Coordinates of C-alpha atoms in Angstrom, one line a residue:
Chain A
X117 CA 16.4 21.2 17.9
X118 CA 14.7 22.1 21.4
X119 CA 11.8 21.5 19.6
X120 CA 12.9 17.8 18.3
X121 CA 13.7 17.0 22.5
X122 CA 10.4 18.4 23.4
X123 CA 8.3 15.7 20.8
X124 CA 10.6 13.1 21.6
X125 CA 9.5 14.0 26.4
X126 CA 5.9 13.8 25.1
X127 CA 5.8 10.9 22.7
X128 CA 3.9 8.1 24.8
X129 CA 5.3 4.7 24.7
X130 CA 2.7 3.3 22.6
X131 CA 4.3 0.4 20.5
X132 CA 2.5 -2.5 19.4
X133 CA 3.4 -5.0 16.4
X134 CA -0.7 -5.4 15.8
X135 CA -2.5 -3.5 13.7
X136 CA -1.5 0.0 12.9
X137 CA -3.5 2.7 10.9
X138 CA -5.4 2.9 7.8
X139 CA -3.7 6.2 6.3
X140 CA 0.6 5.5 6.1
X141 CA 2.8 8.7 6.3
X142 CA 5.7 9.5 4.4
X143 CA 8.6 12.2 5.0
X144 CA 11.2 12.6 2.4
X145 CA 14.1 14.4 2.7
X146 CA 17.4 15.3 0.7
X147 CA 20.5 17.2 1.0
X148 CA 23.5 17.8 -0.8
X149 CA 26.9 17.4 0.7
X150 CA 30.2 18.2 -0.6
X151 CA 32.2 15.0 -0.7
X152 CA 32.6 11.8 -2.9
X153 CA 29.5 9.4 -2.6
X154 CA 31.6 6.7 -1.1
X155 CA 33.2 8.8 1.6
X156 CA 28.9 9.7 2.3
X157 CA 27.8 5.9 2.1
X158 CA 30.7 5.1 4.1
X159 CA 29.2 7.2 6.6
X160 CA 25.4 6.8 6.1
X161 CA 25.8 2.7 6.2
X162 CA 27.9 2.7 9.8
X163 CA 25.1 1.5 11.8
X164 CA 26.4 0.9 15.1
X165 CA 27.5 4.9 14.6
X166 CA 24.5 6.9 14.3
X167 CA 25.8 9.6 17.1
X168 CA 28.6 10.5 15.2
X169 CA 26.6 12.7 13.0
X170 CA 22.9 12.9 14.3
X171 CA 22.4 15.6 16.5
X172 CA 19.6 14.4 19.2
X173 CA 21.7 11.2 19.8
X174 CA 24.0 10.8 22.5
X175 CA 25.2 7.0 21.6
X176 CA 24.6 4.1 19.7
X177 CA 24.9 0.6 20.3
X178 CA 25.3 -2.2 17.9
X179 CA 23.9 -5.8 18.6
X180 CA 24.4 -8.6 16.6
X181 CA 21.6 -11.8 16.8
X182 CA 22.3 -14.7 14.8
X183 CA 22.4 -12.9 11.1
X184 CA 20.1 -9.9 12.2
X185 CA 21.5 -6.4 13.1
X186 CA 20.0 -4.1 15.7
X187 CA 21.3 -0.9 17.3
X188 CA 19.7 1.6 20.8
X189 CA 19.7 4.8 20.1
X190 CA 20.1 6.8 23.5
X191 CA 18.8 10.4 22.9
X192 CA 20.2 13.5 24.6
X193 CA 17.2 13.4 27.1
X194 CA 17.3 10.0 28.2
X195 CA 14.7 7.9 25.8
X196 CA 15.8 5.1 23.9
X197 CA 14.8 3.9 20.4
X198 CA 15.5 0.1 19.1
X199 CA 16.0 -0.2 15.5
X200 CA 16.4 -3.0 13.1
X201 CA 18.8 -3.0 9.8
X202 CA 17.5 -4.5 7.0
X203 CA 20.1 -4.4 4.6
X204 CA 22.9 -2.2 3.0
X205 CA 23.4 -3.0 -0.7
X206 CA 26.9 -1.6 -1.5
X207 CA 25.8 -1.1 -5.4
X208 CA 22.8 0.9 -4.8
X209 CA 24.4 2.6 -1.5
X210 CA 20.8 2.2 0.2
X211 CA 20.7 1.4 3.8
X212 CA 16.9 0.3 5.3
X213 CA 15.7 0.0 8.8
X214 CA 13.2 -0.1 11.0
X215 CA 12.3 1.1 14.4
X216 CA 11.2 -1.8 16.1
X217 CA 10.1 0.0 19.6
X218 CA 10.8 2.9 21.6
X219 CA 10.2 6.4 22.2
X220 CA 9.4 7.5 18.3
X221 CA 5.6 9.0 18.8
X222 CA 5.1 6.6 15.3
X223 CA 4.2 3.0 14.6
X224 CA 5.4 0.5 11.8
X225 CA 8.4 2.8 10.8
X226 CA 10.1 1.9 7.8
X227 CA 13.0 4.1 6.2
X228 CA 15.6 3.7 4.0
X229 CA 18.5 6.3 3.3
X230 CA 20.2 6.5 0.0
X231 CA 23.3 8.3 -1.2
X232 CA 23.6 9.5 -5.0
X233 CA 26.3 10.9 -6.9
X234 CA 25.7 15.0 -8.0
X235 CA 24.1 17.1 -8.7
X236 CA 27.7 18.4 -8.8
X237 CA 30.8 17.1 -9.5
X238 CA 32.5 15.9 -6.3
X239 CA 29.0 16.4 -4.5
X240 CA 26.8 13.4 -3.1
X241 CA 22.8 13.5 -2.4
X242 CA 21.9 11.9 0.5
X243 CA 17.5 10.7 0.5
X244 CA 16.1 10.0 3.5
X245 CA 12.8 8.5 3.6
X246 CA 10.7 7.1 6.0
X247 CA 6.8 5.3 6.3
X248 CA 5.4 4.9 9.1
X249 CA 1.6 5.5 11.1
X250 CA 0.3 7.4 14.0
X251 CA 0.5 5.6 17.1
X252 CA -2.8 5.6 17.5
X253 CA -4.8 2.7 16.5
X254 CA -8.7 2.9 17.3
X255 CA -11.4 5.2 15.5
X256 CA -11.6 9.1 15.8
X257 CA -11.1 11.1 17.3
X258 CA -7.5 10.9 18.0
X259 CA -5.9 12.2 21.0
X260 CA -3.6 15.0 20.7
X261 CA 0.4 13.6 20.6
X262 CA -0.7 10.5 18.9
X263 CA -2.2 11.7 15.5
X264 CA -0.7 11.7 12.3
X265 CA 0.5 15.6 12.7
X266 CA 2.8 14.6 15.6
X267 CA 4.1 11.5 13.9
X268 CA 5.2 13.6 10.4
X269 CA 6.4 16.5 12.7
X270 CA 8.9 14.2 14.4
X271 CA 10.1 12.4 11.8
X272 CA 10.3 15.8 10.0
X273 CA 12.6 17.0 13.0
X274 CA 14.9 13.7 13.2
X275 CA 15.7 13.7 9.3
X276 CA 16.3 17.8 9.0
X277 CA 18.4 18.0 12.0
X278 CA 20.3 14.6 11.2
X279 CA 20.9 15.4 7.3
X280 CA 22.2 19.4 8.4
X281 CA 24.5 18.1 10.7
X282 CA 25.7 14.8 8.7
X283 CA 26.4 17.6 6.0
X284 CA 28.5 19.5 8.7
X285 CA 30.5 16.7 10.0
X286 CA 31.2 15.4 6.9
X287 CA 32.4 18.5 5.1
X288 CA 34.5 19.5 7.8
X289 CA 36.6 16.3 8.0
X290 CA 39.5 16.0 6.0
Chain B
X1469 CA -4.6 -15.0 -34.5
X1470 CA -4.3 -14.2 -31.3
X1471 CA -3.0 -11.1 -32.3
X1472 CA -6.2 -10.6 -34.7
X1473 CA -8.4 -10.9 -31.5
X1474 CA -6.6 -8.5 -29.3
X1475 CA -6.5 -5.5 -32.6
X1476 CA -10.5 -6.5 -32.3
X1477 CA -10.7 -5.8 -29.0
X1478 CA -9.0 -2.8 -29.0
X1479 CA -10.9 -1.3 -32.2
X1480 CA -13.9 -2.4 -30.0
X1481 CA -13.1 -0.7 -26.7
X1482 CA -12.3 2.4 -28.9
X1483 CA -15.4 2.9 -30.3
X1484 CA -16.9 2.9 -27.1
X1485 CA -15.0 4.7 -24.1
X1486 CA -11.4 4.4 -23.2
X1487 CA -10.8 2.5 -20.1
X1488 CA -10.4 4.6 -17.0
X1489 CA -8.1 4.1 -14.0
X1490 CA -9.6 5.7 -11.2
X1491 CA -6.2 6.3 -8.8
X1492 CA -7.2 7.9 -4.7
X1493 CA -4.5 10.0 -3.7
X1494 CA -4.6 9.9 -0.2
X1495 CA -2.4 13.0 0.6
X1496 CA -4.8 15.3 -1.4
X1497 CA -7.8 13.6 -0.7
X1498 CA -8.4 13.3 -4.6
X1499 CA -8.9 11.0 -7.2
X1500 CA -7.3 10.7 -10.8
X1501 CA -8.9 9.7 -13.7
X1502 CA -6.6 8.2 -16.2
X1503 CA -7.4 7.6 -19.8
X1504 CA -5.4 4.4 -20.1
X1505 CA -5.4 5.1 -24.1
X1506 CA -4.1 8.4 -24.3
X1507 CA -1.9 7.4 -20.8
X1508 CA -2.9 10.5 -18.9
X1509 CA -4.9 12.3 -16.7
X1510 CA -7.9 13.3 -18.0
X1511 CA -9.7 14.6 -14.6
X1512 CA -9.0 15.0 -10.9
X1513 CA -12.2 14.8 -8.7
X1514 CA -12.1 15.8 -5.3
X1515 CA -13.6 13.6 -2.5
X1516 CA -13.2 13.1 1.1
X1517 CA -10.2 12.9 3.7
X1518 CA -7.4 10.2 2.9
X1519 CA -9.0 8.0 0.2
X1520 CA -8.0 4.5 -0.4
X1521 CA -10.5 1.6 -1.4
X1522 CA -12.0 2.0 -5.0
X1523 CA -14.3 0.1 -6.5
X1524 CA -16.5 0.3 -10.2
X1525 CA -19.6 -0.5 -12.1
X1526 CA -20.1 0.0 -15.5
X1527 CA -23.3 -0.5 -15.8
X1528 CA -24.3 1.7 -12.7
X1529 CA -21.7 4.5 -14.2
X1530 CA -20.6 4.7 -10.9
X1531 CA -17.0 5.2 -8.9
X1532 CA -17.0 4.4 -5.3
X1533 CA -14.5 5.6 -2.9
X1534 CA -13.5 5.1 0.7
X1535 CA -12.7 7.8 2.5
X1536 CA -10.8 6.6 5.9
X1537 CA -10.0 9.4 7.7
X1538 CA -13.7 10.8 7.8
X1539 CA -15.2 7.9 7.3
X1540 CA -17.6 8.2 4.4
X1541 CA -18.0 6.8 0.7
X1542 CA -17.8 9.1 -2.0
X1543 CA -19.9 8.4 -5.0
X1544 CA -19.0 9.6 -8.3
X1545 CA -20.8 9.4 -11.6
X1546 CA -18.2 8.2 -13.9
X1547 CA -20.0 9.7 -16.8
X1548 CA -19.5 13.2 -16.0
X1549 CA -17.0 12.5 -13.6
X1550 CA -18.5 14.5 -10.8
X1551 CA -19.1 13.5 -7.0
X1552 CA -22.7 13.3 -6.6
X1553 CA -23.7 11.6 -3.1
X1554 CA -21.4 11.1 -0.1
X1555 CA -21.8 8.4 2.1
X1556 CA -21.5 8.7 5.7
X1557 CA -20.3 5.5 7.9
X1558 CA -19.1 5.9 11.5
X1559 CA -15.4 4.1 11.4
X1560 CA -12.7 4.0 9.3
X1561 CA -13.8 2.4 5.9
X1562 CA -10.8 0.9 4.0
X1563 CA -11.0 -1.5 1.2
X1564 CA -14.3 -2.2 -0.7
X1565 CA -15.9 -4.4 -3.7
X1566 CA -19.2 -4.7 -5.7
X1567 CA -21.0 -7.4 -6.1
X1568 CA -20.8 -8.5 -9.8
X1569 CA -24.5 -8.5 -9.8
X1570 CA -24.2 -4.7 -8.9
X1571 CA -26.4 -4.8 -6.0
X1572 CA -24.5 -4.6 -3.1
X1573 CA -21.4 -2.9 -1.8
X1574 CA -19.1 -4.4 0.6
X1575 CA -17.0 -2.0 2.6
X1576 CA -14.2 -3.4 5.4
X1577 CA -14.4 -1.0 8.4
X1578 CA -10.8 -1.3 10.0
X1579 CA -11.0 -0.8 13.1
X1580 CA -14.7 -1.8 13.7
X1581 CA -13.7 -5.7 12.7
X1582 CA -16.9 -5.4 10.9
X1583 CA -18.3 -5.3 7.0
X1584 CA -21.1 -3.2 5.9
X1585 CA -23.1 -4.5 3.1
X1586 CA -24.5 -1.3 1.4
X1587 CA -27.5 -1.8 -1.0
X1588 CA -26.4 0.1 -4.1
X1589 CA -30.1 1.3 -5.2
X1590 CA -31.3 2.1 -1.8
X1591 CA -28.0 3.3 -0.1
X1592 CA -29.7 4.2 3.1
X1593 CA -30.3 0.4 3.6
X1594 CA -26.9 -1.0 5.4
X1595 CA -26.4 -4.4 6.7
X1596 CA -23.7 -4.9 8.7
X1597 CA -21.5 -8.3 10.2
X1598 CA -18.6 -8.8 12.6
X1599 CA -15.9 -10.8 10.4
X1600 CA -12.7 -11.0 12.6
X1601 CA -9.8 -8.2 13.6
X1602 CA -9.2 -5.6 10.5
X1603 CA -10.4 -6.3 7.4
X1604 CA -9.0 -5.3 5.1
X1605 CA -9.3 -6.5 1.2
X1606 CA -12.5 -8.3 -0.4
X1607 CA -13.6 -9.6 -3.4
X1608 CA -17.4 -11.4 -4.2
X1609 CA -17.8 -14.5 -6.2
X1610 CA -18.8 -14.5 -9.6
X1611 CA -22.6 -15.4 -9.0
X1612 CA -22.7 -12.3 -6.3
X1613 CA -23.3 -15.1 -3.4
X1614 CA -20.0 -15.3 -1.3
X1615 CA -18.3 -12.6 -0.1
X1616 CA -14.3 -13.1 0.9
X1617 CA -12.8 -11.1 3.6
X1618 CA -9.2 -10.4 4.7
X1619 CA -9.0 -10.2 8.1
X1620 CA -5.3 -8.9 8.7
X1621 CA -4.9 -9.3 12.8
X1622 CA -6.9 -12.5 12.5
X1623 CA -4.9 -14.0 9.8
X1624 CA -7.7 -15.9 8.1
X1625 CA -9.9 -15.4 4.9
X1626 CA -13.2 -15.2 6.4
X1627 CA -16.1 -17.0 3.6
X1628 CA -19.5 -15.0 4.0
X1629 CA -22.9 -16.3 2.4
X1630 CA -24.1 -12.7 0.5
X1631 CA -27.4 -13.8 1.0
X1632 CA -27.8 -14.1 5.1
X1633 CA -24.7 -12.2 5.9
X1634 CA -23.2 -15.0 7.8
X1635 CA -20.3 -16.7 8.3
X1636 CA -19.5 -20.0 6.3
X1637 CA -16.6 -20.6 7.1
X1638 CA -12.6 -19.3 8.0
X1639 CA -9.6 -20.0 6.0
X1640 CA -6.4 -19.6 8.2
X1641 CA -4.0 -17.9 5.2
X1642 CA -0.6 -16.3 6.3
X1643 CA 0.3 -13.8 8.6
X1644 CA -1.3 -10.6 7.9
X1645 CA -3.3 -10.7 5.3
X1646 CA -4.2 -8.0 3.4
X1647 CA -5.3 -8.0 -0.8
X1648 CA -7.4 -10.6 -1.8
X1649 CA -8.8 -11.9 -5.9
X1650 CA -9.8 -13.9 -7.5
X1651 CA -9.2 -15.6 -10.6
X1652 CA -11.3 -14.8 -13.5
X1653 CA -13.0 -18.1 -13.7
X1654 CA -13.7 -17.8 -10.2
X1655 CA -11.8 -21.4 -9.2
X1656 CA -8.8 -19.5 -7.2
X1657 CA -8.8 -17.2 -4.3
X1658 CA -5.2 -15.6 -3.7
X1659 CA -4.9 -13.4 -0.4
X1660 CA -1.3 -11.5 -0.2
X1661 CA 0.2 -12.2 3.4
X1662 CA 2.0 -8.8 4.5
X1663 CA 4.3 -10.0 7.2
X1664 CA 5.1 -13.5 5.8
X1665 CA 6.0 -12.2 2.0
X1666 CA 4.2 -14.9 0.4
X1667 CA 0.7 -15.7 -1.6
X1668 CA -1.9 -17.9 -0.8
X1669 CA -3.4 -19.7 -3.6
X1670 CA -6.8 -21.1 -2.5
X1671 CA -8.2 -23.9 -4.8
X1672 CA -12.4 -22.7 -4.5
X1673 CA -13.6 -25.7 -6.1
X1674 CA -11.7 -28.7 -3.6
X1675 CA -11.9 -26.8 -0.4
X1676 CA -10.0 -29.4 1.8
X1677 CA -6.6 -29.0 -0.3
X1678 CA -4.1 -27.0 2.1
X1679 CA -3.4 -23.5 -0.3
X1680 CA -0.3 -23.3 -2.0
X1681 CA 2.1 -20.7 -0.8
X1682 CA 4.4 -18.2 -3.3
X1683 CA 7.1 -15.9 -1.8
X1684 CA 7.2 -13.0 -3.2
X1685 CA 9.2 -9.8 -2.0
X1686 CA 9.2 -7.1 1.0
X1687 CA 5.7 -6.5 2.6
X1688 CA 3.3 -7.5 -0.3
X1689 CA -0.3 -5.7 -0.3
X1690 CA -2.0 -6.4 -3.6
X1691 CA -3.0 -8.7 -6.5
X1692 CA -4.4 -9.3 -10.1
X1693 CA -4.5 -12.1 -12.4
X1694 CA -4.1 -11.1 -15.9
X1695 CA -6.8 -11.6 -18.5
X1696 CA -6.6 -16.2 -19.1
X1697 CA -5.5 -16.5 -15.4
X1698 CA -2.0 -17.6 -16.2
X1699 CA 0.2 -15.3 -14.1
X1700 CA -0.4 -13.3 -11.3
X1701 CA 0.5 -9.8 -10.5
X1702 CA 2.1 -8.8 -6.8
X1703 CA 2.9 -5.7 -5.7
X1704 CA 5.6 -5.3 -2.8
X1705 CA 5.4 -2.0 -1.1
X1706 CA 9.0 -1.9 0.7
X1707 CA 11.1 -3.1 -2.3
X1708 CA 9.3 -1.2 -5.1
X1709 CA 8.5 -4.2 -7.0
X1710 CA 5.9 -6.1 -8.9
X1711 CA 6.2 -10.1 -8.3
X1712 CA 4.6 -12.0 -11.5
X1713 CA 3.9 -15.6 -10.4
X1714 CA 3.3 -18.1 -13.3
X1715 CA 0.2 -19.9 -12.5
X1716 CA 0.5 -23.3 -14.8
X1717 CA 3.8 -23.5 -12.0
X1718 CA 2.8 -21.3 -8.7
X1719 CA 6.5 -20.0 -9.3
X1720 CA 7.8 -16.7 -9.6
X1721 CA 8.7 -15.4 -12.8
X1722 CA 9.9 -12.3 -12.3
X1723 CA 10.4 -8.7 -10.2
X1724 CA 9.7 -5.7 -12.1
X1725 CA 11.0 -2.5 -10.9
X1726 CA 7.7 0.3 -10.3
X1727 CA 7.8 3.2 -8.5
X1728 CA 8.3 3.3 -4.4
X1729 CA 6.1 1.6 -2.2
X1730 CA 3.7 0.2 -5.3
X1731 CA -0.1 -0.4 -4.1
X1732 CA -3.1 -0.9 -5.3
X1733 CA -2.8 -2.6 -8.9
X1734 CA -5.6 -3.5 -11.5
X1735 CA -5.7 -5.4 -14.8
X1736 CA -6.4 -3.0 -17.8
X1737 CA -8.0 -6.0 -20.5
X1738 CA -8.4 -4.3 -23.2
X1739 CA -4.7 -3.1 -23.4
X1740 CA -3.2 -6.2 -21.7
X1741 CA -1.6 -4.2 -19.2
X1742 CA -1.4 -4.0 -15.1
X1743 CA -1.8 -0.3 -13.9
X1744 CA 0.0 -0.1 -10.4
X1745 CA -0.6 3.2 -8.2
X1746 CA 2.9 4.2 -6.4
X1747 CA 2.3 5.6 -2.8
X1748 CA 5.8 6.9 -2.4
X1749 CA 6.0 8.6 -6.0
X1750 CA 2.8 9.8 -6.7
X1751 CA 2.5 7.9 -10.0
X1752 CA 1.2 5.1 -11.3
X1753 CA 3.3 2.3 -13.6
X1754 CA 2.3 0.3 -16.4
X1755 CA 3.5 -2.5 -17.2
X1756 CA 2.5 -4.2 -20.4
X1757 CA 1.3 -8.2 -20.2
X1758 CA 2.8 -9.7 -22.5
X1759 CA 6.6 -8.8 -22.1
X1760 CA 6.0 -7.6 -18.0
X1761 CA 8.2 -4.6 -19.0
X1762 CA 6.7 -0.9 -17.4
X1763 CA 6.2 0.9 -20.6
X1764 CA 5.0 4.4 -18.9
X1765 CA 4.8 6.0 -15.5
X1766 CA 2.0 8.6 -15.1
X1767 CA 1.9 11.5 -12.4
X1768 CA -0.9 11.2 -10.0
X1769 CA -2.0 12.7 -7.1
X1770 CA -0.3 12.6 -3.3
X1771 CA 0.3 9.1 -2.1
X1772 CA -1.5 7.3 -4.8
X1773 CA -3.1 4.1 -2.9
X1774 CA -5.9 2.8 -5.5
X1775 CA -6.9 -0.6 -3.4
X1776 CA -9.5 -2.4 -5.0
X1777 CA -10.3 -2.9 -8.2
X1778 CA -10.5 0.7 -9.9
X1779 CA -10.8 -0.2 -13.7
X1780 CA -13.4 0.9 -15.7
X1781 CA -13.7 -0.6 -18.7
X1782 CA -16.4 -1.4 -21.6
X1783 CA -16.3 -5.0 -22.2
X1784 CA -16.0 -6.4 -18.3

């Protein structure tokens, strides 16, 4: 978790709708969580309530423009990330969104998050992937804090801690 | 009787050798060889770090292969399947194309804005032109004299005369630009526009005509026409999709569910079939021609991206 704060102090403020990388990177995630799918989904696709079970966030706030939905996220330590919904299809129970600037050490972040039933009965499985590139967008070599390593290794952070702690606030409320 | 002519094409291609999809796998810097008969991998060759662009000649036996993130070219001899030069470039070498002459290879250096022309006999003699802010996809004319080049952040198809390595002209497309083909007779240029979800259907032969424009779905990257040019092929990398446009109409036909984030895709002729490399799945999906149903998915490699036209086949 410290570890999550300390990426998030050093990631520059680098973001730029031009041209990103050449090589995307992916993280992919799952857990398992002991409740129905629909009380998971119900959970997963509250946008405007990502601080309720994500750790490293201390609040959200939802903003409506014309037919497009956006939400801050203000971490613990003070940064800010702006992110975009794109949709949340009720039938498939798939929310996506993008990060549209902010404190993220990535560029062009794309993710959606998907809940499943199983493997058990009762039991949902929540997916959380994301796409996105470094931040760094000229030719080798790369400084250090905006290479691809950094990028996976926060976005690696965000989704273990969020998923461990979306299980725990989930399974402990009645 | 059409029938009769596709059994003879395929009793033909057998006798020779099976086509082969050559799939990069960026993640582990290898590339699969699929035999697109017996719909599996028959070898996986190791080249450099993060490949993407691919590009084939038959009658050089050769595979070439862009590696970005060390910026060279692998070279592999696609009959023994073994990586037998490498290719250095300084800069990040992303999409590339043969001429169909087999003389020359074109390779987009992203962040450069530049194109090297790399002479396929002599591969120490490089030629090299500004074009305009990333390139990205490119395909050569028929008769091996124009070259066309996405250039992404400049949102235009920039038209290069092979033989000077100049400029002719720039075609303002969508936004973002990112695959380019063209049809097999040559006559239409499509470039897929990334941020605007559409195609752009350039008519080659009345160049003043404004290009028509298809929407397709989320954040397209690639495309193929299918054997008689009648319907194109899209892939759309953030809602797992394949667009087929009907080209008598310029309308969409279809969305066929692939894997996640679909790529690179190629036209397999002898087995009327599109092969589509999944980066989020590491797989590839096939979708058969005639009824644009996928009839197998195939494990690759890590992030499968196979951008540029990787099909090997006997009778192209």
């Amino acid at each position: 978790m410290k570890k999550l704060f300390t990426l998030i102090a050093l990631a520059a403020l680098s973001f730029n709708a031009a041209a990103h990388g050449p090589s995307p990177q992916k993280v992919e995630k799952t857990i398992v969580i002991k409740a129905a799918p629909a009380k998971v989904w119900a959970v997963v696709k509250d946008f405007g309530n990502m601080h309720a079970w994500h750790p490293a966030i201390a609040s959200t706030k939802l903003e409506k423009k014309g037919e497009e939905t956006f939400r801050t996220l203000t971490l613990k330590d003070g940064g800010t990330i702006y992110e975009k919904l794109r949709t949340a299809d009720d039938a498939d129970m798939k929310l996506k969104y993008e990060i549209v600037d902010g404190v993220a050490p990535v560029a062009d972040y794309n993710s959606f998050m998907q809940v499943t039933a199983g493997p058990g009965a009762g039991e949902s499985t929540v997916t959380w992937v994301g796409r996105f590139y470094r931040t760094y967008k000229l030719n080798p070599p790369i400084p250090a804090g905006q290479d691809d390593e950094t990028a996976v290794k926060f976005v690696t952070g965000v989704y273990d801690s969020g998923l461990a702690n979306m299980k725990k606030v989930i399974e402990n409320s009645k | 009787m059409k029938n009769f002519v596709w059994f003879l094409a395929l009793c033909l291609c057998a006798c020779q050798h099976p086509p082969l999809a050559y799939i990069t796998n960026q993640g582990d810097n290898t590339v699969s060889v699929i035999d697109t008969q017996q719909q599996k991998v028959t070898q996986t060759i190791t080249v450099g770090k993060a490949p993407v662009g691919v590009a084939v000649s038959k009658k050089l036996q050769r595979v070439y292969v862009t590696n970005v993130e060390d910026g060279s070219i692998s070279v592999i001899n696609s009959a023994t399947q073994q990586v037998i030069q490498t290719i250095k470039v300084t800069g990040s070498p992303v999409g590339i194309a043969l001429s169909p002459d087999d003389q020359t290879l074109y390779v987009a250096d992203w962040y450069s804005d530049r194109i090297l022309a790399i002479n396929t006999a002599h591969t120490e003699q490089t030629r090299e032109l500004m074009v305009g802010k990333a390139p990205a996809g490119l395909v050569v004319s028929l008769d091996s004299k124009v070259l066309y080049v996405a250039a992404r952040d400049s949102n235009q198809i920039v038209v290069i005369d092979t033989q000077t390595l100049s400029i002719q002209k720039r075609i303002d497309v969508g936004t973002h630009p990112f695959g380019v083909a063209l049809s097999r007779n040559g006559k239409q240029l499509y470039s897929v526009n990334v941020y605007d979800n559409t195609i752009s259907i350039l008519d080659l032969t009345k160049p003043d005509k404004q290009p028509d424009l298809v929407k397709v779905g989320e954040h397209p990257y690639c495309v193929v026409t299918n054997t008689d040019d009648t319907k194109l092929y899209v892939t759309n990398t953030q809602d797992d999709t394949v667009s087929v446009i009907d080209l008598a109409s310029n309308k969409l036909i279809t969305n066929i569910n692939v894997g996640m984030t679909p790529e690179g895709l190629s036209f397999n002729k002898a087995l009327n079939e599109v092969i589509v490399a999944n980066w989020g799945t590491n797989n590839v999906s096939i979708i058969n021609a005639a009824t644009d149903k996928v009839t197998a998915t195939i494990k690759t490699g890590d992030k499968s991206r196979a951008f540029g036209q990787f099909m090997l086949q006997a009778n192209d």
